Amino acid sequence: MGSVSEELSLVPLHRRPELLEACAALLGEEWGKSRASRLHTLQRSSDAFPACLLLLRSQGPAEAPAAREAPCQLVGHVRLSRVAGRPHDLFVESVVVARALRGQGYGRQLMEATERWARARGFRCLHLTTHDKQDFYAHLGYVLGEPVQSVAFLRSLLPCTRKGDLPPQAAGGSEGWRHWSRKVMESVRALRRGD
């Protein structure tokens, strides 16, 4: 009898709209908010950003690759937005792995797949804010950096002029939030030099 292999893929939510409800449930389980609000945000996913990316797991015989439309399990989600004033940078937010799958390396795989996705589209640096996952992101090579503004976040705000008008995660640093970044293009070059 053949063995079963696991195949992971990172796909934009707008290319798999049948997963919209499952994605809203995953995010709602982690952060609450109303289902309608989550669905509204998720439906904005596009190639022009913000882009919601899903890490999907499918299983099949090791001898045959999983079919493109094969049944799959939603493993995780990440949302990418453009960074104001930095055309080669992206802002990472809403990173989550299904609770039942945590502690198995899927968070790392989600972030590595996200970096590959961004790099393949010419982006050079990823930024994020966190107040409770510093060790996780540091282990992945992210370092403390200067705050940036997410274009998606700015679009949703009423006009404001002072840093104090922004919530901590947008302002980049108050009340335990810290800004982290990783230059994904430089890391690829360093890996190639080490081959």
Coordinates of N, CA, C and O in Angstrom, one line a residue, residues 8-182:
L8 N 1.6 21.3 0.9 CA 1.2 22.6 1.3 C 1.2 23.6 0.2 O 2.2 23.5 -0.6
S9 N 0.3 24.5 0.1 CA 0.3 25.5 -0.9 C -0.2 26.8 -0.3 O -1.1 26.8 0.6
L10 N 0.3 27.9 -0.9 CA -0.1 29.2 -0.5 C -0.9 29.8 -1.6 O -0.3 29.9 -2.7
V11 N -2.2 30.1 -1.4 CA -3.0 30.6 -2.5 C -3.7 31.9 -2.0 O -4.1 32.0 -0.9
P12 N -3.9 32.8 -2.9 CA -4.7 34.0 -2.6 C -6.2 33.6 -2.4 O -6.7 32.8 -3.1
L13 N -6.8 34.2 -1.4 CA -8.2 33.9 -1.1 C -9.1 34.2 -2.2 O -10.1 33.5 -2.5
H14 N -8.8 35.3 -3.0 CA -9.7 35.7 -4.1 C -9.6 34.6 -5.2 O -10.5 34.7 -6.1
R15 N -8.7 33.7 -5.2 CA -8.7 32.6 -6.2 C -9.4 31.4 -5.7 O -9.5 30.4 -6.4
R16 N -9.7 31.4 -4.4 CA -10.4 30.2 -3.8 C -11.6 30.8 -2.9 O -11.6 30.6 -1.7
P17 N -12.5 31.5 -3.6 CA -13.6 32.1 -2.8 C -14.5 31.1 -2.0 O -15.1 31.5 -1.1
E18 N -14.5 29.8 -2.4 CA -15.2 28.9 -1.6 C -14.7 28.7 -0.2 O -15.4 28.1 0.7
L19 N -13.5 29.2 0.1 CA -12.9 29.1 1.4 C -13.1 30.4 2.3 O -12.6 30.5 3.4
L20 N -13.9 31.3 1.8 CA -14.2 32.6 2.4 C -14.8 32.4 3.8 O -14.3 32.9 4.8
E21 N -15.8 31.5 4.0 CA -16.4 31.3 5.3 C -15.5 30.6 6.2 O -15.4 31.0 7.4
A22 N -14.7 29.6 5.8 CA -13.7 28.9 6.6 C -12.7 29.9 7.1 O -12.2 29.9 8.3
C23 N -12.2 30.8 6.3 CA -11.2 31.8 6.6 C -11.8 32.8 7.7 O -11.1 33.1 8.6
A24 N -13.0 33.2 7.5 CA -13.7 34.1 8.4 C -13.8 33.5 9.8 O -13.6 34.1 10.8
A25 N -14.1 32.2 9.8 CA -14.2 31.4 11.0 C -12.9 31.3 11.7 O -12.8 31.5 13.0
L26 N -11.8 31.0 11.0 CA -10.5 30.9 11.5 C -10.0 32.2 12.2 O -9.6 32.3 13.3
L27 N -10.2 33.4 11.5 CA -9.9 34.7 12.1 C -10.8 35.0 13.3 O -10.3 35.6 14.2
G28 N -12.1 34.7 13.1 CA -13.0 35.0 14.2 C -12.7 34.3 15.5 O -12.8 34.8 16.6
E29 N -12.2 33.0 15.3 CA -11.8 32.2 16.5 C -10.7 32.8 17.2 O -10.6 32.7 18.4
E30 N -9.8 33.4 16.5 CA -8.6 34.0 17.1 C -8.8 35.4 17.7 O -8.3 35.7 18.8
W31 N -9.5 36.2 17.0 CA -9.6 37.7 17.3 C -11.1 38.2 17.5 O -11.3 39.4 17.7
G32 N -12.1 37.3 17.4 CA -13.4 37.8 17.6 C -13.9 38.7 16.4 O -13.6 38.3 15.3
K33 N -14.6 39.7 16.6 CA -15.2 40.6 15.6 C -16.4 39.9 15.0 O -16.5 38.7 15.1
S34 N -17.2 40.7 14.4 CA -18.4 40.1 13.8 C -18.0 39.3 12.5 O -17.1 39.7 11.8
R35 N -18.8 38.3 12.2 CA -18.7 37.5 11.0 C -18.8 38.5 9.8 O -18.0 38.4 8.8
A36 N -19.8 39.4 9.8 CA -20.0 40.3 8.7 C -18.8 41.2 8.5 O -18.4 41.4 7.3
S37 N -18.2 41.7 9.5 CA -17.0 42.5 9.4 C -15.8 41.7 8.8 O -15.1 42.2 7.9
R38 N -15.6 40.5 9.3 CA -14.5 39.6 8.8 C -14.8 39.4 7.3 O -13.8 39.5 6.5
L39 N -16.0 39.0 6.9 CA -16.3 38.7 5.5 C -16.0 39.9 4.6 O -15.5 39.8 3.5
H40 N -16.4 41.1 5.1 CA -16.2 42.3 4.3 C -14.7 42.6 4.1 O -14.3 42.9 3.0
T41 N -13.9 42.4 5.1 CA -12.5 42.6 5.0 C -11.9 41.5 4.0 O -11.1 41.9 3.2
L42 N -12.3 40.3 4.2 CA -11.7 39.2 3.4 C -12.1 39.3 1.9 O -11.3 39.0 1.0
Q43 N -13.3 39.8 1.7 CA -13.7 40.0 0.3 C -12.9 41.0 -0.5 O -13.0 41.1 -1.7
R44 N -12.2 41.9 0.2 CA -11.4 42.9 -0.5 C -10.1 42.3 -1.0 O -9.3 43.1 -1.7
S45 N -9.7 41.1 -0.7 CA -8.5 40.5 -1.2 C -8.4 40.6 -2.7 O -9.4 40.2 -3.4
S46 N -7.2 41.0 -3.2 CA -7.0 41.1 -4.6 C -5.5 41.1 -4.9 O -4.7 41.3 -4.0
D47 N -5.2 40.9 -6.2 CA -3.8 41.0 -6.6 C -3.2 42.4 -6.4 O -2.0 42.5 -6.4
A48 N -4.1 43.4 -6.4 CA -3.7 44.8 -6.2 C -3.5 45.2 -4.8 O -3.2 46.3 -4.5
F49 N -3.8 44.3 -3.8 CA -3.6 44.5 -2.4 C -4.8 45.3 -1.8 O -5.3 46.2 -2.5
P50 N -5.1 45.0 -0.6 CA -4.6 44.0 0.3 C -4.8 42.6 -0.3 O -5.9 42.4 -0.9
A51 N -3.9 41.7 0.0 CA -4.1 40.3 -0.4 C -4.1 39.4 0.8 O -3.2 39.4 1.6
C52 N -5.2 38.5 0.9 CA -5.3 37.5 1.9 C -4.7 36.2 1.3 O -5.2 35.8 0.3
L53 N -3.7 35.7 2.0 CA -3.1 34.4 1.5 C -3.5 33.3 2.5 O -3.4 33.5 3.7
L54 N -3.8 32.1 1.9 CA -4.2 31.0 2.7 C -3.1 29.9 2.5 O -2.7 29.6 1.4
L55 N -2.7 29.3 3.6 CA -1.9 28.1 3.6 C -2.8 26.9 3.7 O -3.6 26.8 4.6
L56 N -2.8 26.1 2.6 CA -3.7 25.0 2.5 C -2.9 23.7 2.5 O -1.8 23.6 2.0
R57 N -3.5 22.6 3.1 CA -2.9 21.3 3.2 C -3.8 20.3 2.5 O -5.0 20.3 2.8
S58 N -3.2 19.6 1.7 CA -3.9 18.5 1.0 C -3.1 17.2 1.2 O -1.9 17.3 1.3
Q59 N -3.8 16.1 1.2 CA -3.1 14.8 1.3 C -3.5 13.9 0.2 O -4.6 13.9 -0.3
G60 N -2.5 13.1 -0.3 CA -2.8 12.2 -1.3 C -1.7 11.1 -1.4 O -0.7 11.2 -0.6
P61 N -1.7 10.2 -2.3 CA -0.7 9.2 -2.4 C 0.6 9.9 -2.7 O 0.7 10.8 -3.5
A62 N 1.7 9.4 -2.1 CA 3.0 10.0 -2.3 C 3.4 9.9 -3.8 O 4.2 10.8 -4.3
E63 N 3.0 8.9 -4.5 CA 3.4 8.8 -5.9 C 2.7 9.8 -6.9 O 3.2 10.0 -7.9
A64 N 1.5 10.4 -6.5 CA 0.8 11.3 -7.3 C 0.6 12.6 -6.6 O 0.2 12.7 -5.5
P65 N 1.0 13.7 -7.3 CA 0.8 15.0 -6.7 C -0.7 15.3 -6.5 O -1.6 14.8 -7.2
A66 N -1.0 16.0 -5.5 CA -2.4 16.4 -5.2 C -3.0 17.2 -6.3 O -2.4 18.0 -6.9
A67 N -4.3 16.9 -6.6 CA -5.0 17.6 -7.7 C -5.2 19.1 -7.2 O -5.3 19.3 -6.0
R68 N -5.2 20.0 -8.2 CA -5.3 21.4 -7.9 C -6.6 21.7 -7.1 O -6.6 22.5 -6.2
E69 N -7.7 21.1 -7.4 CA -8.9 21.3 -6.7 C -9.3 20.2 -5.7 O -10.4 20.0 -5.4
A70 N -8.3 19.5 -5.3 CA -8.5 18.4 -4.4 C -9.0 19.0 -3.0 O -8.7 20.1 -2.7
P71 N -9.7 18.1 -2.3 CA -10.1 18.6 -0.9 C -8.9 19.1 -0.1 O -7.8 18.4 -0.2
C72 N -9.1 20.1 0.6 CA -7.9 20.7 1.3 C -8.4 21.2 2.7 O -9.6 21.4 2.9
Q73 N -7.4 21.4 3.6 CA -7.7 21.9 4.9 C -7.0 23.3 5.0 O -5.9 23.4 4.6
L74 N -7.8 24.2 5.5 CA -7.2 25.6 5.8 C -6.3 25.5 7.0 O -6.8 25.2 8.1
V75 N -5.0 25.7 6.8 CA -4.0 25.7 7.9 C -3.8 27.0 8.5 O -3.8 27.2 9.7
G76 N -3.7 28.1 7.6 CA -3.4 29.4 8.2 C -3.7 30.5 7.2 O -4.1 30.3 6.0
H77 N -3.6 31.7 7.7 CA -4.0 32.9 6.9 C -2.9 34.0 7.2 O -2.4 34.1 8.3
V78 N -2.7 34.8 6.2 CA -1.9 36.0 6.4 C -2.4 37.1 5.4 O -2.9 36.7 4.3
R79 N -2.4 38.3 5.8 CA -2.9 39.4 5.0 C -1.7 40.3 4.7 O -0.9 40.7 5.6
L80 N -1.5 40.7 3.4 CA -0.4 41.6 3.0 C -1.0 42.9 2.4 O -2.0 42.8 1.6
S81 N -0.5 44.0 2.8 CA -0.9 45.3 2.3 C 0.4 46.1 1.9 O 1.5 45.7 2.3
R82 N 0.2 47.0 1.0 CA 1.3 47.9 0.6 C 1.7 48.8 1.8 O 0.9 49.0 2.7
V83 N 3.0 49.3 1.8 CA 3.5 50.2 2.8 C 3.5 51.6 2.2 O 4.1 51.8 1.1
A84 N 3.0 52.6 2.9 CA 3.0 53.9 2.4 C 4.4 54.4 2.2 O 5.3 54.3 3.1
G85 N 4.7 54.9 1.0 CA 6.0 55.5 0.7 C 7.1 54.6 0.4 O 8.3 54.9 0.3
R86 N 6.8 53.3 0.4 CA 7.8 52.2 0.2 C 7.3 51.2 -0.8 O 6.7 50.2 -0.5
P87 N 7.5 51.5 -2.1 CA 6.9 50.6 -3.1 C 7.4 49.2 -3.2 O 6.8 48.4 -3.8
H88 N 8.5 48.9 -2.5 CA 9.1 47.5 -2.6 C 8.8 46.8 -1.3 O 9.4 45.7 -1.1
D89 N 8.0 47.3 -0.4 CA 7.8 46.7 0.9 C 6.3 46.3 1.1 O 5.4 46.9 0.5
L90 N 6.1 45.3 1.9 CA 4.7 44.9 2.3 C 4.6 44.8 3.8 O 5.5 44.6 4.5
F91 N 3.3 45.1 4.2 CA 3.0 45.0 5.6 C 2.2 43.7 5.9 O 1.3 43.4 5.2
V92 N 2.7 42.9 6.8 CA 2.1 41.6 7.2 C 1.2 41.7 8.4 O 1.6 42.3 9.4
E93 N 0.0 41.2 8.3 CA -0.9 41.2 9.4 C -1.8 40.0 9.4 O -1.9 39.3 8.4
S94 N -2.5 39.9 10.5 CA -3.5 38.8 10.6 C -2.9 37.4 10.3 O -3.5 36.6 9.6
V95 N -1.7 37.2 10.9 CA -1.1 35.9 10.8 C -1.7 34.9 11.8 O -1.6 35.2 13.0
V96 N -2.2 33.8 11.3 CA -2.8 32.9 12.2 C -2.8 31.5 11.7 O -2.9 31.3 10.5
V97 N -2.5 30.5 12.5 CA -2.6 29.1 12.2 C -3.7 28.5 13.0 O -3.9 28.9 14.2
A98 N -4.5 27.6 12.4 CA -5.6 26.9 13.1 C -5.1 26.4 14.4 O -4.0 25.7 14.5
R99 N -5.9 26.6 15.5 CA -5.5 26.1 16.8 C -5.1 24.7 16.9 O -4.1 24.3 17.6
A100 N -5.8 23.8 16.2 CA -5.5 22.4 16.3 C -4.2 22.0 15.6 O -3.7 20.9 15.8
L101 N -3.7 22.9 14.8 CA -2.4 22.6 14.1 C -1.2 23.3 14.6 O -0.1 23.2 14.1
R102 N -1.3 24.1 15.7 CA -0.2 24.8 16.2 C 0.8 23.9 16.8 O 0.5 22.8 17.3
G103 N 2.1 24.4 16.9 CA 3.1 23.6 17.5 C 3.7 22.6 16.5 O 4.5 21.7 17.0
Q104 N 3.3 22.6 15.3 CA 3.8 21.5 14.3 C 4.6 22.1 13.2 O 4.8 21.5 12.2
G105 N 5.0 23.4 13.3 CA 5.8 24.0 12.3 C 5.1 24.7 11.2 O 5.7 25.3 10.3
Y106 N 3.8 24.8 11.3 CA 3.0 25.4 10.2 C 3.1 27.0 10.2 O 3.1 27.6 9.2
G107 N 3.4 27.6 11.4 CA 3.6 29.0 11.4 C 4.8 29.4 10.6 O 4.8 30.3 9.9
R108 N 5.9 28.7 10.9 CA 7.1 28.9 10.1 C 6.9 28.7 8.6 O 7.3 29.5 7.8
Q109 N 6.2 27.6 8.3 CA 5.9 27.3 6.8 C 5.1 28.4 6.2 O 5.3 28.8 5.1
L110 N 4.1 28.9 7.0 CA 3.3 30.0 6.5 C 4.1 31.3 6.2 O 4.0 31.9 5.1
M111 N 5.0 31.6 7.1 CA 5.8 32.8 6.9 C 6.8 32.6 5.8 O 7.1 33.5 5.0
E112 N 7.4 31.5 5.7 CA 8.4 31.2 4.7 C 7.7 31.2 3.3 O 8.2 31.8 2.3
A113 N 6.5 30.7 3.2 CA 5.8 30.7 1.9 C 5.4 32.1 1.6 O 5.4 32.5 0.4
T114 N 5.0 32.9 2.6 CA 4.7 34.3 2.4 C 5.9 35.1 1.9 O 5.7 35.9 0.9
E115 N 7.0 34.8 2.4 CA 8.3 35.5 2.0 C 8.6 35.1 0.5 O 8.9 36.0 -0.3
R116 N 8.4 33.9 0.2 CA 8.7 33.4 -1.2 C 7.7 34.1 -2.2 O 8.0 34.6 -3.3
W117 N 6.4 34.2 -1.8 CA 5.4 34.8 -2.6 C 5.7 36.3 -2.8 O 5.6 36.8 -4.0
A118 N 6.1 37.0 -1.8 CA 6.4 38.4 -1.9 C 7.7 38.6 -2.8 O 7.7 39.5 -3.6
R119 N 8.7 37.8 -2.5 CA 10.0 37.9 -3.3 C 9.7 37.6 -4.8 O 10.3 38.3 -5.6
A120 N 8.9 36.7 -5.1 CA 8.6 36.3 -6.5 C 7.9 37.5 -7.2 O 7.9 37.6 -8.4
R121 N 7.3 38.4 -6.5 CA 6.6 39.6 -7.0 C 7.5 40.8 -6.9 O 7.0 41.9 -7.2
G122 N 8.7 40.7 -6.6 CA 9.7 41.8 -6.5 C 9.7 42.6 -5.3 O 10.3 43.7 -5.2
F123 N 9.0 42.2 -4.2 CA 9.1 42.9 -3.0 C 10.3 42.6 -2.2 O 10.8 41.5 -2.3
R124 N 10.9 43.6 -1.5 CA 12.2 43.4 -0.9 C 12.1 43.3 0.6 O 13.1 42.8 1.2
C125 N 11.1 43.8 1.3 CA 11.1 43.8 2.7 C 9.6 43.6 3.2 O 8.7 44.1 2.6
L126 N 9.5 42.8 4.3 CA 8.2 42.6 5.0 C 8.3 43.3 6.4 O 9.3 43.2 7.0
H127 N 7.2 43.9 6.7 CA 7.1 44.6 8.0 C 5.9 44.0 8.8 O 4.9 43.6 8.1
L128 N 5.9 44.0 10.1 CA 4.8 43.6 10.9 C 5.0 44.2 12.3 O 6.0 44.7 12.7
T129 N 3.9 44.2 13.0 CA 3.9 44.6 14.4 C 3.4 43.4 15.3 O 2.6 42.6 14.8
T130 N 4.0 43.2 16.5 CA 3.6 42.2 17.4 C 3.9 42.7 18.8 O 4.8 43.4 19.0
H131 N 3.1 42.2 19.7 CA 3.4 42.4 21.1 C 3.6 41.2 21.9 O 4.1 41.2 23.0
D132 N 3.3 40.0 21.3 CA 3.4 38.8 22.0 C 4.1 37.6 21.3 O 4.2 36.5 21.8
K133 N 4.6 37.9 20.1 CA 5.2 36.8 19.3 C 6.6 37.2 18.9 O 7.1 36.7 17.9
Q134 N 7.3 38.0 19.7 CA 8.6 38.5 19.4 C 9.6 37.3 19.1 O 10.4 37.4 18.2
D135 N 9.6 36.3 20.0 CA 10.5 35.2 19.9 C 10.3 34.5 18.6 O 11.3 34.1 17.9
F136 N 9.1 34.2 18.2 CA 8.7 33.5 17.0 C 9.3 34.3 15.8 O 10.0 33.7 14.9
Y137 N 9.1 35.6 15.7 CA 9.5 36.4 14.5 C 11.1 36.5 14.5 O 11.7 36.5 13.5
A138 N 11.6 36.7 15.7 CA 13.1 36.8 15.8 C 13.8 35.5 15.3 O 14.8 35.5 14.6
H139 N 13.2 34.4 15.7 CA 13.7 33.1 15.2 C 13.6 32.9 13.7 O 14.5 32.2 13.1
L140 N 12.7 33.6 13.1 CA 12.6 33.6 11.6 C 13.5 34.6 10.9 O 13.4 34.7 9.7
G141 N 14.2 35.4 11.7 CA 15.1 36.4 11.1 C 14.6 37.8 11.0 O 15.2 38.7 10.5
Y142 N 13.4 38.1 11.6 CA 12.9 39.4 11.7 C 13.6 40.2 12.8 O 14.0 39.6 13.8
V143 N 13.9 41.5 12.6 CA 14.6 42.3 13.6 C 13.7 43.5 13.9 O 12.9 43.9 13.1
L144 N 14.0 44.1 15.0 CA 13.2 45.4 15.4 C 13.6 46.4 14.3 O 14.7 46.5 13.9
G145 N 12.5 47.2 13.9 CA 12.7 48.2 12.9 C 11.9 49.4 13.2 O 11.2 49.5 14.2
E146 N 12.0 50.3 12.3 CA 11.2 51.6 12.4 C 9.8 51.3 12.0 O 9.5 50.6 11.0
P147 N 8.8 52.0 12.6 CA 7.4 51.9 12.2 C 7.2 52.3 10.8 O 7.8 53.3 10.3
V148 N 6.2 51.7 10.2 CA 5.7 52.1 8.8 C 4.2 52.1 8.9 O 3.6 51.6 9.8
Q149 N 3.6 52.6 7.9 CA 2.2 52.7 7.8 C 1.6 51.8 6.7 O 2.1 51.9 5.5
S150 N 0.7 51.0 7.0 CA 0.0 50.1 6.0 C -0.9 50.9 5.2 O -1.7 51.7 5.7
V151 N -0.9 50.8 3.9 CA -1.8 51.6 3.0 C -3.2 51.1 3.2 O -4.1 51.9 3.3
A152 N -3.4 49.8 3.4 CA -4.8 49.4 3.7 C -5.4 50.0 5.0 O -6.5 50.3 5.0
F153 N -4.5 50.1 6.0 CA -5.0 50.7 7.2 C -5.3 52.1 7.1 O -6.3 52.6 7.5
L154 N -4.4 52.9 6.3 CA -4.6 54.3 6.1 C -5.9 54.6 5.4 O -6.6 55.5 5.7
R155 N -6.3 53.7 4.5 CA -7.5 53.9 3.7 C -8.8 53.8 4.6 O -9.8 54.4 4.3
S156 N -8.6 53.0 5.6 CA -9.8 52.8 6.5 C -10.0 53.9 7.6 O -11.0 53.9 8.3
L157 N -9.0 54.7 7.7 CA -9.0 55.8 8.8 C -9.7 57.0 8.3 O -9.7 57.4 7.1
L158 N -10.4 57.7 9.2 CA -10.8 59.0 8.9 C -9.5 59.9 8.9 O -8.5 59.5 9.6
P159 N -9.5 61.0 8.3 CA -8.2 61.8 8.3 C -7.8 62.1 9.7 O -8.5 62.5 10.6
C160 N -6.5 61.9 9.9 CA -5.9 62.2 11.2 C -4.5 62.8 10.9 O -3.9 62.5 9.9
T161 N -4.0 63.6 11.8 CA -2.8 64.3 11.6 C -1.7 64.0 12.7 O -0.6 64.3 12.5
R162 N -2.1 63.4 13.8 CA -1.1 63.1 14.8 C -0.9 61.6 15.1 O -1.8 60.9 14.9
K163 N 0.3 61.3 15.4 CA 0.6 59.9 15.7 C -0.3 59.3 16.8 O -0.7 58.2 16.8
G164 N -0.6 60.2 17.8 CA -1.4 59.8 18.9 C -2.8 59.4 18.5 O -3.6 58.8 19.2
D165 N -3.3 59.8 17.3 CA -4.6 59.5 16.8 C -4.7 58.0 16.3 O -5.8 57.5 16.1
L166 N -3.6 57.3 16.2 CA -3.6 56.0 15.6 C -3.5 55.0 16.7 O -2.9 55.2 17.8
P167 N -4.1 53.8 16.5 CA -4.0 52.7 17.5 C -2.5 52.3 17.6 O -1.8 52.5 16.7
P168 N -2.1 51.6 18.7 CA -0.7 51.3 18.9 C -0.1 50.5 17.8 O 1.0 50.7 17.4
Q169 N -0.8 49.5 17.3 CA -0.2 48.7 16.2 C 0.0 49.5 14.9 O 0.9 49.2 14.2
A170 N -0.7 50.5 14.7 CA -0.5 51.3 13.5 C 0.6 52.4 13.8 O 1.4 52.7 12.9
A171 N 0.6 52.9 15.0 CA 1.6 53.9 15.3 C 3.0 53.3 15.4 O 4.0 54.0 15.3
G172 N 3.0 52.0 15.8 CA 4.3 51.3 15.8 C 5.1 51.4 17.0 O 6.3 51.8 17.0
G173 N 4.5 51.1 18.2 CA 5.4 51.0 19.3 C 4.9 51.2 20.7 O 5.5 50.9 21.6
S174 N 3.7 51.8 20.9 CA 3.3 52.1 22.2 C 2.6 50.9 22.8 O 2.1 50.0 22.1
E175 N 2.6 50.8 24.2 CA 1.9 49.8 24.9 C 2.3 48.4 24.5 O 1.4 47.5 24.3
G176 N 3.5 48.1 24.4 CA 4.0 46.7 24.1 C 4.1 46.3 22.7 O 4.7 45.3 22.4
W177 N 3.5 47.1 21.7 CA 3.6 46.7 20.3 C 5.0 47.1 19.8 O 5.5 48.2 20.1
R178 N 5.6 46.3 19.0 CA 6.9 46.5 18.5 C 6.9 46.2 17.0 O 6.2 45.3 16.6
H179 N 7.6 47.0 16.3 CA 7.7 46.8 14.8 C 8.8 45.9 14.4 O 9.9 46.2 14.9
W180 N 8.6 45.0 13.6 CA 9.6 44.0 13.1 C 9.7 44.1 11.6 O 8.7 44.3 10.9
S181 N 10.8 43.8 11.1 CA 10.9 43.7 9.6 C 12.0 42.7 9.2 O 12.8 42.3 10.0
R182 N 11.9 42.3 7.9 CA 12.8 41.3 7.4 C 13.0 41.6 5.9 O 12.0 41.8 5.2

